[in-house]
Backbone as JSON Lines, residues from 0, in Angstrom:
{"i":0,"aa":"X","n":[61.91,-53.18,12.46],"ca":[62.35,-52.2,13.44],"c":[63.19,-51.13,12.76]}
{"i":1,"aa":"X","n":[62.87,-49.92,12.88],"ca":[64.02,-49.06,12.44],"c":[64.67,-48.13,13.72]}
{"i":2,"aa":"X","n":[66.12,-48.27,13.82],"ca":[67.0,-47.95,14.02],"c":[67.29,-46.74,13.79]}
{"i":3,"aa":"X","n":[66.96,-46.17,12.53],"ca":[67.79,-45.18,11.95],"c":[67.43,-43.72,12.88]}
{"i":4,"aa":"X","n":[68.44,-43.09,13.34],"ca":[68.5,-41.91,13.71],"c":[67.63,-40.81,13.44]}
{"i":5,"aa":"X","n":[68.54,-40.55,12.21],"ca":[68.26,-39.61,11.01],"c":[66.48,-39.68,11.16]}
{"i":6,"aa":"X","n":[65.72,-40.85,10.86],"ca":[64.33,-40.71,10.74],"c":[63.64,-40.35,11.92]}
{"i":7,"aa":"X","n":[64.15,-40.91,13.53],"ca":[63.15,-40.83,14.61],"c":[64.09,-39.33,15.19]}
{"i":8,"aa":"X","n":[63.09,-39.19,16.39],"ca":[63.32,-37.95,16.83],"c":[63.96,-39.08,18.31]}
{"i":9,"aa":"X","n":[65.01,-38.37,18.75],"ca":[65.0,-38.72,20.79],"c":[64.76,-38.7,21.62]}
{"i":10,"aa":"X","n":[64.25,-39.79,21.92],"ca":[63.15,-39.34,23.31],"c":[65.01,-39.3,24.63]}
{"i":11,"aa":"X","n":[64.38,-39.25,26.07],"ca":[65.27,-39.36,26.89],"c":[65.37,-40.2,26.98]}
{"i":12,"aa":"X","n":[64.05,-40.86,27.73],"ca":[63.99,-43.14,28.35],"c":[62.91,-43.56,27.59]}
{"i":13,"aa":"X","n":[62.86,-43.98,25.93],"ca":[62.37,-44.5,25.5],"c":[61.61,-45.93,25.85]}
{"i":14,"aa":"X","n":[62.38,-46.34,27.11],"ca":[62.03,-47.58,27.24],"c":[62.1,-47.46,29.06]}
{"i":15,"aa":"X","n":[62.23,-46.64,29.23],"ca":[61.77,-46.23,30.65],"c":[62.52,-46.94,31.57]}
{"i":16,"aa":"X","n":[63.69,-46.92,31.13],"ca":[64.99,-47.62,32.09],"c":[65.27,-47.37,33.42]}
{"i":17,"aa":"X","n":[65.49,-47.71,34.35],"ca":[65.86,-47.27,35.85],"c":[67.23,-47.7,35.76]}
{"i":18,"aa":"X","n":[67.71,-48.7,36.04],"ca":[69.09,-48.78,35.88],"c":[69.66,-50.57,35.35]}
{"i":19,"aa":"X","n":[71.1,-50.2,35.8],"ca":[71.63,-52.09,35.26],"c":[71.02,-53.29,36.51]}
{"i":20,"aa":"X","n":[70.22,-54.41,36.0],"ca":[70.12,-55.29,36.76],"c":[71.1,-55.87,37.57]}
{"i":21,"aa":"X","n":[71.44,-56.64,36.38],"ca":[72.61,-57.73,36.72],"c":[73.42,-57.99,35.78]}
{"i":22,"aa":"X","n":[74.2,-58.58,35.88],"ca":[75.38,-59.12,34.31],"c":[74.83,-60.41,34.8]}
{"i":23,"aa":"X","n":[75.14,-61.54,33.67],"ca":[75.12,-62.47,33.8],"c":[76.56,-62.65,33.28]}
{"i":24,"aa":"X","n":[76.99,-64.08,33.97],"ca":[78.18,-64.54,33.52],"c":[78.37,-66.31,33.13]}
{"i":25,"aa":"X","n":[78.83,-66.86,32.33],"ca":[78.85,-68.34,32.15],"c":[80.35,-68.78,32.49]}
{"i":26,"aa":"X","n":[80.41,-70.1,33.32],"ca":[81.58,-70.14,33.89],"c":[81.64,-71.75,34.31]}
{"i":27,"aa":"X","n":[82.73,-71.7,33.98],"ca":[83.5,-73.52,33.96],"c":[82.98,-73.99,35.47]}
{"i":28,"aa":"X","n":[83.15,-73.3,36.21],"ca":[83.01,-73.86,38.01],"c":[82.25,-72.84,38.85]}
{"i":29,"aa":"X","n":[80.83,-72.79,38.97],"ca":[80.25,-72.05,40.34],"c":[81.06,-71.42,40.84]}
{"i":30,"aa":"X","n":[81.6,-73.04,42.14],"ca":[82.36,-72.51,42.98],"c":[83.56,-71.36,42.99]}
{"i":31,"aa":"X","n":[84.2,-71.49,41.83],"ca":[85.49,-70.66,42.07],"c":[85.17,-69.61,41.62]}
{"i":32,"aa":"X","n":[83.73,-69.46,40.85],"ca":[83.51,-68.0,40.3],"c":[83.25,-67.67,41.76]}
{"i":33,"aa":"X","n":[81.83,-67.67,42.02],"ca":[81.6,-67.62,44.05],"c":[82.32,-67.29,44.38]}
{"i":34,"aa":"X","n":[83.92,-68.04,44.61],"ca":[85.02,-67.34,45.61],"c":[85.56,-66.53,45.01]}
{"i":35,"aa":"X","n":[85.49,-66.26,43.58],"ca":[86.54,-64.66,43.4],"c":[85.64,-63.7,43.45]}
{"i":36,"aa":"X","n":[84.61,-63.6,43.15],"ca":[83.25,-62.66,43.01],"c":[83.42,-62.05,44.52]}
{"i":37,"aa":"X","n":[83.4,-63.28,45.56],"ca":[83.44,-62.79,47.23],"c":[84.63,-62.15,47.43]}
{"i":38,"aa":"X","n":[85.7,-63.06,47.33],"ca":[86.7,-62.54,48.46],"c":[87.71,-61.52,47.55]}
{"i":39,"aa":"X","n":[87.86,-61.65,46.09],"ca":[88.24,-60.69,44.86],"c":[87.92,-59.16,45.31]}
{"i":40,"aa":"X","n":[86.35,-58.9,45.11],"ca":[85.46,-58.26,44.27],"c":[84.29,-58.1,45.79]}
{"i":41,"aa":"X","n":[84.01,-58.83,46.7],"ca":[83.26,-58.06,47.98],"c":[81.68,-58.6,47.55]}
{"i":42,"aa":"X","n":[81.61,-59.33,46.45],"ca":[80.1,-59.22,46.34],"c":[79.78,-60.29,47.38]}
{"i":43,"aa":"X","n":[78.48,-59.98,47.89],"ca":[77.79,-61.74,48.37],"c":[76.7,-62.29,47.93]}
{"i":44,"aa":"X","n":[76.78,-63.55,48.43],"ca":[75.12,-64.89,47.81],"c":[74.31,-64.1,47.98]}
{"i":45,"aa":"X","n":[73.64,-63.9,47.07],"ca":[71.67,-63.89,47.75],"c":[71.43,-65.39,47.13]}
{"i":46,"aa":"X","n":[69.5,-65.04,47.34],"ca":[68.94,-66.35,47.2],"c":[68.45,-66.12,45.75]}
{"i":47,"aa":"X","n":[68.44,-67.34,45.34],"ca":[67.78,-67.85,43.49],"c":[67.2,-68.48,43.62]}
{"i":48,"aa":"X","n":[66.16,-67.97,42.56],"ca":[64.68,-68.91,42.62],"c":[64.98,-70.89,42.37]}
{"i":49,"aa":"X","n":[64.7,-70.8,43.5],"ca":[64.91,-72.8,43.28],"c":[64.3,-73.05,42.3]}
{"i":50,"aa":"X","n":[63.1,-72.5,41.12],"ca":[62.47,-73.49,40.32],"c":[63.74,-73.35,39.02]}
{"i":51,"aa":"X","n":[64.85,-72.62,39.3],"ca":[66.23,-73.09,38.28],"c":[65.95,-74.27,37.68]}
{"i":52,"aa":"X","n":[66.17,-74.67,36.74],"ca":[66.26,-76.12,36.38],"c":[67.84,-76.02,36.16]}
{"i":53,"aa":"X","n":[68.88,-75.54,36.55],"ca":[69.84,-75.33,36.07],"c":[71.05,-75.38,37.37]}
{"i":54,"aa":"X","n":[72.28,-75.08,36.93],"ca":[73.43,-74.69,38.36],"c":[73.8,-73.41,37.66]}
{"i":55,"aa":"X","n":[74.03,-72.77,39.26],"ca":[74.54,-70.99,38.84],"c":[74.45,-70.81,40.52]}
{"i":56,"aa":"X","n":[74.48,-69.37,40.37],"ca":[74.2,-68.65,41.67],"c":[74.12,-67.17,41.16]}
{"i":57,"aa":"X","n":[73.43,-66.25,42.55],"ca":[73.28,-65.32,42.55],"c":[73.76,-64.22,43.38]}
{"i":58,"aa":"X","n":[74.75,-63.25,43.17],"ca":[75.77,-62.31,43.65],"c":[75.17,-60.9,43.69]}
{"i":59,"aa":"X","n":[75.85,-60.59,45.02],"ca":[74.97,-58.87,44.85],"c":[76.39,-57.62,45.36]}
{"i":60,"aa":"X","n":[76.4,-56.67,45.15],"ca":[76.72,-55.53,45.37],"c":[76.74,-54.54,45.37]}
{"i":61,"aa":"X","n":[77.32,-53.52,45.66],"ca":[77.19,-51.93,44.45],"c":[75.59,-51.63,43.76]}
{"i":62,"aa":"X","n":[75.09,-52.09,44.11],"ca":[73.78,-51.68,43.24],"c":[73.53,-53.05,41.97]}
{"i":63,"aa":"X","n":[74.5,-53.77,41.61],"ca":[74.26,-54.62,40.53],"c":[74.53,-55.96,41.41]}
{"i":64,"aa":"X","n":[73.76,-57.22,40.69],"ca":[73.85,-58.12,40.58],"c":[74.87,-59.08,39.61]}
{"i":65,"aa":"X","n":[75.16,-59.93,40.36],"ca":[76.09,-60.81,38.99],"c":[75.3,-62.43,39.33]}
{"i":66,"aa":"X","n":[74.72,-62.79,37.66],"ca":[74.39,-63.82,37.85],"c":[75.57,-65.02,37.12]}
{"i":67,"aa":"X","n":[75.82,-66.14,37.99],"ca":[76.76,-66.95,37.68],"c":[75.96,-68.38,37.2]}
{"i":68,"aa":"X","n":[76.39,-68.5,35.89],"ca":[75.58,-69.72,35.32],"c":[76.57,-70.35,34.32]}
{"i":69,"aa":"X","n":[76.4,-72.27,35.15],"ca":[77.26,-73.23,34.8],"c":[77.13,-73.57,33.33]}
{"i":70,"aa":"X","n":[78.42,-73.34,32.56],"ca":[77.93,-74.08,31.48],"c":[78.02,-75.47,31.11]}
{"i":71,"aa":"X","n":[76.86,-75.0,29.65],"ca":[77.11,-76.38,29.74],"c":[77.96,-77.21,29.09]}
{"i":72,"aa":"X","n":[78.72,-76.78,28.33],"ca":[80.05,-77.51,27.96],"c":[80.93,-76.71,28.26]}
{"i":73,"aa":"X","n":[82.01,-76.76,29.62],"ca":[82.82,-76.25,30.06],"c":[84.05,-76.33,29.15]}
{"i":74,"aa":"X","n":[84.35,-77.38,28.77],"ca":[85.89,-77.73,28.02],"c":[85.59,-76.78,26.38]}
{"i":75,"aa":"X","n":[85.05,-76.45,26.19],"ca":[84.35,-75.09,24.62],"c":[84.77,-74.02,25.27]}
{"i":76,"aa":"X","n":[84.58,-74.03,26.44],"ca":[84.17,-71.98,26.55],"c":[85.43,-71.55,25.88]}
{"i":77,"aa":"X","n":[85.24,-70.21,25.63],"ca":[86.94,-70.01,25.19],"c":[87.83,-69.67,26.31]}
{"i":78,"aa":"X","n":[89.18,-69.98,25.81],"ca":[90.62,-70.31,26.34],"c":[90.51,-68.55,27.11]}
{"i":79,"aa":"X","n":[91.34,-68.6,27.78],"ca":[91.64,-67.42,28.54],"c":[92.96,-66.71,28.09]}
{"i":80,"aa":"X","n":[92.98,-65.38,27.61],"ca":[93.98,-65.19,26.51],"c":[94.65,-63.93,27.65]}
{"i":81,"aa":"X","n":[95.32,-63.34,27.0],"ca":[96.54,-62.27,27.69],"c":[95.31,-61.05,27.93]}
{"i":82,"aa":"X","n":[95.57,-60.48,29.36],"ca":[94.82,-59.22,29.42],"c":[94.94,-58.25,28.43]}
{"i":83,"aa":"X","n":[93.8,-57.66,27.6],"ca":[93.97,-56.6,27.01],"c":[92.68,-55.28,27.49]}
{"i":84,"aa":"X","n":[93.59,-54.62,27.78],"ca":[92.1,-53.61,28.25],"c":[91.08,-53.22,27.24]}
{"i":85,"aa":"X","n":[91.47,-53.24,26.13],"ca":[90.79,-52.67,24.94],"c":[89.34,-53.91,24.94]}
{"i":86,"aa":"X","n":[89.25,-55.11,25.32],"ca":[88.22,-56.34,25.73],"c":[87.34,-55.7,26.18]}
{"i":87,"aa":"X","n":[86.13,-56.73,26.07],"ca":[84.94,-56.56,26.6],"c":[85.35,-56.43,28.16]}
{"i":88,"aa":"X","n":[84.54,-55.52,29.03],"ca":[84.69,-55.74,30.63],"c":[83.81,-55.26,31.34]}
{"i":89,"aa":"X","n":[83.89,-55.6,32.49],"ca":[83.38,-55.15,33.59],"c":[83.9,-54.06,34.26]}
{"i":90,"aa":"X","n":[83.59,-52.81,34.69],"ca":[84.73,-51.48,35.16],"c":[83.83,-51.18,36.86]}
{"i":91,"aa":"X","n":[84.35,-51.24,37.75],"ca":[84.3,-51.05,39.52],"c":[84.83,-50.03,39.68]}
{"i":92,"aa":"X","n":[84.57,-48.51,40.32],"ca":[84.89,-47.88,40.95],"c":[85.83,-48.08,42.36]}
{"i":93,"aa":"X","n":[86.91,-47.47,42.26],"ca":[87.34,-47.71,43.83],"c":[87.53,-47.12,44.66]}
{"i":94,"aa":"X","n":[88.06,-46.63,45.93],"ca":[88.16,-45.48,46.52],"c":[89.54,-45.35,46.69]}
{"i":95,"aa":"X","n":[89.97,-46.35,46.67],"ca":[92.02,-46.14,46.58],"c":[92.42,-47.4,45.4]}
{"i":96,"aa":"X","n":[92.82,-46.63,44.48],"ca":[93.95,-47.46,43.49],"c":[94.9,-48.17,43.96]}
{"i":97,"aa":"X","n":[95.73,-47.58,45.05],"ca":[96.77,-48.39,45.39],"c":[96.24,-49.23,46.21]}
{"i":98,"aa":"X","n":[95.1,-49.3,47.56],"ca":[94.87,-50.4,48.22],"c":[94.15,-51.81,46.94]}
{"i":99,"aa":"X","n":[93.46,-51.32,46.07],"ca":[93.4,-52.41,45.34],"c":[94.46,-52.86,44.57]}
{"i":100,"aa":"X","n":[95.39,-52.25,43.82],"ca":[97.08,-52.47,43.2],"c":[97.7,-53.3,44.59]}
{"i":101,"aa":"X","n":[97.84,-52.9,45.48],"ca":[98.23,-53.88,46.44],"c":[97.78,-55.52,46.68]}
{"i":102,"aa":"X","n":[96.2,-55.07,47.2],"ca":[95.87,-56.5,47.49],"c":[95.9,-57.5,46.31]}
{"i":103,"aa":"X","n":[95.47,-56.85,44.56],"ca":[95.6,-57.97,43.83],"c":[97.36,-58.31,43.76]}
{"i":104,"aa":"X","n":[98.51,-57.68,44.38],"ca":[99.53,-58.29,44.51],"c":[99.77,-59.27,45.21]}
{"i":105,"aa":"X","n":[98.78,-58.86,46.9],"ca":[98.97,-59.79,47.63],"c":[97.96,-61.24,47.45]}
{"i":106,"aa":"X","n":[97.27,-61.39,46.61],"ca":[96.35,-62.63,45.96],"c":[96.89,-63.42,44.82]}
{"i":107,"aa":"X","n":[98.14,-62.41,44.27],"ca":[98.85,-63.1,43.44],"c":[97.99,-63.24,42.18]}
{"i":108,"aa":"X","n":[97.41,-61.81,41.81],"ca":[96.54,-61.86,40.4],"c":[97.17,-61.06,39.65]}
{"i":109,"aa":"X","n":[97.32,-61.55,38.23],"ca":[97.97,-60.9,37.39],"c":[96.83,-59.92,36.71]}
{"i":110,"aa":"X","n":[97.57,-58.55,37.4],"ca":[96.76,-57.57,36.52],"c":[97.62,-56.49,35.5]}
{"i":111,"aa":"X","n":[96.81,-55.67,34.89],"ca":[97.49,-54.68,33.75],"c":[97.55,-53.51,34.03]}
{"i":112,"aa":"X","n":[98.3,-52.56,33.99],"ca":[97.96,-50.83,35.49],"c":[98.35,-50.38,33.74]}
{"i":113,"aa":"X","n":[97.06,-48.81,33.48],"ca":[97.25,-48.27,32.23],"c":[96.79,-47.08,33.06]}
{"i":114,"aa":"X","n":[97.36,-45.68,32.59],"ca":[96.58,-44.11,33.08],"c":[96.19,-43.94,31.4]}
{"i":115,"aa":"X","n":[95.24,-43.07,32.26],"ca":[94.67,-42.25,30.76],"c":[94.66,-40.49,31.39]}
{"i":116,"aa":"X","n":[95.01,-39.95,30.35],"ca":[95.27,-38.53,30.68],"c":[94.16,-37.95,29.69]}
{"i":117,"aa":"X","n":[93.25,-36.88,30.69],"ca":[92.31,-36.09,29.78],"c":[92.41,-34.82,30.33]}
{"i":118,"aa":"X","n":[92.99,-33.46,29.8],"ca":[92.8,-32.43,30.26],"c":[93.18,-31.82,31.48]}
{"i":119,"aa":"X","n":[94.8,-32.92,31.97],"ca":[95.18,-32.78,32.9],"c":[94.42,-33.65,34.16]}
{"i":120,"aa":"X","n":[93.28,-34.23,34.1],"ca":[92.6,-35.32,34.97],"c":[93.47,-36.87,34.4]}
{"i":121,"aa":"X","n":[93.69,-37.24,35.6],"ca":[94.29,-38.51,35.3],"c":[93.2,-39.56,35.26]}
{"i":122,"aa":"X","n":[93.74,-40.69,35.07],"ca":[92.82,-41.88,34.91],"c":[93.3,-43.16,35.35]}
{"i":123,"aa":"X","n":[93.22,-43.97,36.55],"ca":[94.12,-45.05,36.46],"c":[93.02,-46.23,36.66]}
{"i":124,"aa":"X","n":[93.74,-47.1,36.51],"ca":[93.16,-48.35,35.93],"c":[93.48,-49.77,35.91]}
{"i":125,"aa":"X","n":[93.14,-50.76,36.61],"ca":[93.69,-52.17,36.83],"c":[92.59,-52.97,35.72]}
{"i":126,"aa":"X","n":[93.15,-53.86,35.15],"ca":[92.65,-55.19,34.55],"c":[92.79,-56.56,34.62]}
{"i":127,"aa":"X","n":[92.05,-57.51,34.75],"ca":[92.65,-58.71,35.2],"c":[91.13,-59.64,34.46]}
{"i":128,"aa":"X","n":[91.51,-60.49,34.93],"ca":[90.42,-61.77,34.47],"c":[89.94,-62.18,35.54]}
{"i":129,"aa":"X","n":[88.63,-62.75,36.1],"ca":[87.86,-63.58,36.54],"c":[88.09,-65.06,36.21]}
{"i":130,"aa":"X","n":[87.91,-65.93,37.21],"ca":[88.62,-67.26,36.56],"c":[88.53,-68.14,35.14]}
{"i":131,"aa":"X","n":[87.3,-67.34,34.63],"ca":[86.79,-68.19,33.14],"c":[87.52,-67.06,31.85]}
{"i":132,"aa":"X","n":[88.05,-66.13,32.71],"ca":[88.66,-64.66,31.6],"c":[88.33,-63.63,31.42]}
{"i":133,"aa":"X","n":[86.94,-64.02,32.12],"ca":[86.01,-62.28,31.92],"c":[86.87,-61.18,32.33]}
{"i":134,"aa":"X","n":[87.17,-59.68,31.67],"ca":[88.03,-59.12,32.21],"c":[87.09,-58.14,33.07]}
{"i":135,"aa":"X","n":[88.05,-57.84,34.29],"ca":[87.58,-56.76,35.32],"c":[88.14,-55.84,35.14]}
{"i":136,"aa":"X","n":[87.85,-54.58,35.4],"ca":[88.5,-53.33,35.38],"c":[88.41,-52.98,36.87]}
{"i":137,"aa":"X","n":[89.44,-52.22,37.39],"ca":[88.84,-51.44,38.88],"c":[89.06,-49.71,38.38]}
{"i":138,"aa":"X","n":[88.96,-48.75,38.71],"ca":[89.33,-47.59,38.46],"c":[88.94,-45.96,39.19]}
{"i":139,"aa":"X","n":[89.66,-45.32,39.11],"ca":[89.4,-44.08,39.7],"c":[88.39,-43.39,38.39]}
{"i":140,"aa":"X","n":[87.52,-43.51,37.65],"ca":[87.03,-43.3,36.47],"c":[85.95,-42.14,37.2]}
{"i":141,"aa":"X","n":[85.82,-42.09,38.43],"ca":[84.84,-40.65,38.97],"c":[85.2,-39.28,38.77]}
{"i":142,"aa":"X","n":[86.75,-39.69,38.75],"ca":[87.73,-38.46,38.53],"c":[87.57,-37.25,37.08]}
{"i":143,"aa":"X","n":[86.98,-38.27,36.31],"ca":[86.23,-37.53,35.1],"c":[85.08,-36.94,34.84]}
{"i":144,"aa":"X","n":[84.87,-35.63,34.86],"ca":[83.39,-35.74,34.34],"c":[82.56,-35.88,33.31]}
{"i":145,"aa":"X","n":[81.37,-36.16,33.18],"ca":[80.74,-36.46,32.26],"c":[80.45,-35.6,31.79]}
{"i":146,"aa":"X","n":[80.81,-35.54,30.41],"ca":[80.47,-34.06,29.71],"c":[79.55,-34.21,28.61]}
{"i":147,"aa":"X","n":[77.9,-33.92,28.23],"ca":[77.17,-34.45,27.46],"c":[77.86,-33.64,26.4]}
{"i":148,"aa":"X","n":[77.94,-34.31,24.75],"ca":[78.56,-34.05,23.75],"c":[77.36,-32.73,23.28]}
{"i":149,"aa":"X","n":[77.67,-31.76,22.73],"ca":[77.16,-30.66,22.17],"c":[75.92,-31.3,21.16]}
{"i":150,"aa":"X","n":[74.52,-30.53,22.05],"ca":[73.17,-31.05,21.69],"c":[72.08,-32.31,22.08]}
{"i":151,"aa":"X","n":[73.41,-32.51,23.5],"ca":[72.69,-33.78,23.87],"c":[72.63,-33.69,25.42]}
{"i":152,"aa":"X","n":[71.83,-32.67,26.05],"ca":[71.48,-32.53,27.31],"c":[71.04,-33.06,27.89]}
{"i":153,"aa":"X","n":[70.78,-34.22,27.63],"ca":[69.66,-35.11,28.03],"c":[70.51,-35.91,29.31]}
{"i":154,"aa":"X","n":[71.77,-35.79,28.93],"ca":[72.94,-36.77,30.33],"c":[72.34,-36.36,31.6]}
{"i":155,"aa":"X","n":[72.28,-37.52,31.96],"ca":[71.88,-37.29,34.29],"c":[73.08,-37.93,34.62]}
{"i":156,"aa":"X","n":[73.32,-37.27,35.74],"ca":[74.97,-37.85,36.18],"c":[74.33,-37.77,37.76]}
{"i":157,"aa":"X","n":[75.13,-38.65,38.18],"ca":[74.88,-39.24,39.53],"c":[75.94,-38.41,40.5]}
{"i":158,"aa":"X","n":[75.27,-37.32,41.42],"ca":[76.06,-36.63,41.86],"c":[76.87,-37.35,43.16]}
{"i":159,"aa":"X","n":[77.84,-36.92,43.52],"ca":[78.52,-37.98,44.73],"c":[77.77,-37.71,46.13]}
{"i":160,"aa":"X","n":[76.61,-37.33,46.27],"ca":[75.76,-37.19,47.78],"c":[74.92,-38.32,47.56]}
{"i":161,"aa":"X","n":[74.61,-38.1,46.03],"ca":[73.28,-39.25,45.86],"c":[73.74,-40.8,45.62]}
{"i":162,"aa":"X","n":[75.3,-40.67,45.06],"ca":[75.88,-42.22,44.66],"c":[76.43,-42.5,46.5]}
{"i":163,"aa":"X","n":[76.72,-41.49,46.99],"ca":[76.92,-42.23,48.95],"c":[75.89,-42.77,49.28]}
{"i":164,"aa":"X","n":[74.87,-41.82,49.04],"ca":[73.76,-42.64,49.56],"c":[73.17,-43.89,49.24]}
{"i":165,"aa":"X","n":[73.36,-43.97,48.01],"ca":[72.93,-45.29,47.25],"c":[73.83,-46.37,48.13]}
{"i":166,"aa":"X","n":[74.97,-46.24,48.27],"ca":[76.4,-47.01,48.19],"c":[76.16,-47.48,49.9]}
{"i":167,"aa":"X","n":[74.95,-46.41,51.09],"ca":[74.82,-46.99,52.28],"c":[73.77,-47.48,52.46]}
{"i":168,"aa":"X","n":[72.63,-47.55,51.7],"ca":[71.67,-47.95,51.68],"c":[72.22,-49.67,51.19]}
{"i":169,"aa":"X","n":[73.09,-49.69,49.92],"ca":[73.26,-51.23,49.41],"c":[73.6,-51.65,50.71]}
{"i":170,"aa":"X","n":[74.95,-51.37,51.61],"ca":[75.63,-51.81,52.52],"c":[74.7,-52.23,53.68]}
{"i":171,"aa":"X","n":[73.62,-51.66,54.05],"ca":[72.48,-52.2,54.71],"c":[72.04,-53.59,54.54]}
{"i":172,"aa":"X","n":[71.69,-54.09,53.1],"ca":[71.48,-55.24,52.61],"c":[71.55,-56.43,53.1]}
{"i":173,"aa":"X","n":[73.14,-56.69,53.05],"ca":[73.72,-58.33,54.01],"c":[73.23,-58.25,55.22]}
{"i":174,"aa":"X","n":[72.62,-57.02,56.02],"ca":[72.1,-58.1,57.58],"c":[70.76,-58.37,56.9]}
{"i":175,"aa":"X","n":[70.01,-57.07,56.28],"ca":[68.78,-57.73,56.18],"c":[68.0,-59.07,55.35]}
{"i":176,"aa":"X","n":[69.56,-59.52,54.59],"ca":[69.41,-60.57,53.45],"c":[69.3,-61.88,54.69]}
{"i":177,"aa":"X","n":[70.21,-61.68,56.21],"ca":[70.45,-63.04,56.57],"c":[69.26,-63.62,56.67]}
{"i":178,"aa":"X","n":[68.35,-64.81,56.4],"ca":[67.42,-64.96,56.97],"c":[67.31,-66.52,58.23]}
């Protein structure tokens, strides 16, 4: 396979991407992933193909999926270390910083509050862990725009008529999921 830049030319969707599926996640306990995923984070169950040979579950929201899968040696996974934002994560849009800064006070989750300043646009930002450590981000990160770097026009940005719409169409979902 070559990689190298320099030799190929850029296509736009080389691989003809539509968007992110799902994350998958591996985690000491279903259940308690389940309840922070829900009552944390807003996602809910859908259904998973029973021919699983496995334990997990399947989470929906926002347009993405989170798949939750038991491992299998729980007492290995690694230890759950001090929030650092600079970590691998997960990043959620929100519509108020402070109603989420609040409620993870009132859940009693230890999170990390960092701004980032660009050009006079602020940036704010919560971090915390999921019960196995995965870190979450929440953030006002819309507040920025996407600016394709000089020679690379190729950026599509999701304008805020078309991300509402997306965002009421998902919300439709849970009645039509009940079955």
């Amino acid at each position: 396979m070559c990689f190298d830049c320099k030799k190929t030319t850029r296509m736009e969707n080389p691989l003809h991407l539509k968007s992110v599926n799902h994350i998958s996640l591996v985690c000491r306990s279903v259940e308690k992933s389940i309840d922070f995923y829900q009552n944390v984070l807003g996602f809910f169950s859908i259904r998973r193909p029973g021919s699983f040979d496995f334990d997990g579950a399947w989470l929906f929201n926002y347009g993405i999926g989170i798949h939750l899968l038991k491992s299998e040696d729980p007492d290995n996974m690694p230890k759950i270390t001090q929030i650092n934002p600079k970590d691998n994560h997960i990043s959620f849009q929100c519509e108020s910083m402070a109603i989420v800064e609040r409620k993870l006070r009132d859940m009693e989750i230890e999170y990390v509050k960092s701004r980032v300043e660009e050009g006079g646009i602020y940036v704010d930002q919560l971090f915390f862990h999921d019960p196995d450590g995965s870190m979450i981000e929440i953030c006002n990160c819309d507040v920025l725009p996407v600016i394709p770097l000089a020679g690379d026009a190729n950026i599509r940005s999701c304008s805020s008529i078309n991300c509402n719409f997306q965002q009421q169409q998902q919300q439709q979902i849970p009645s039509a999921v009940q079955l």
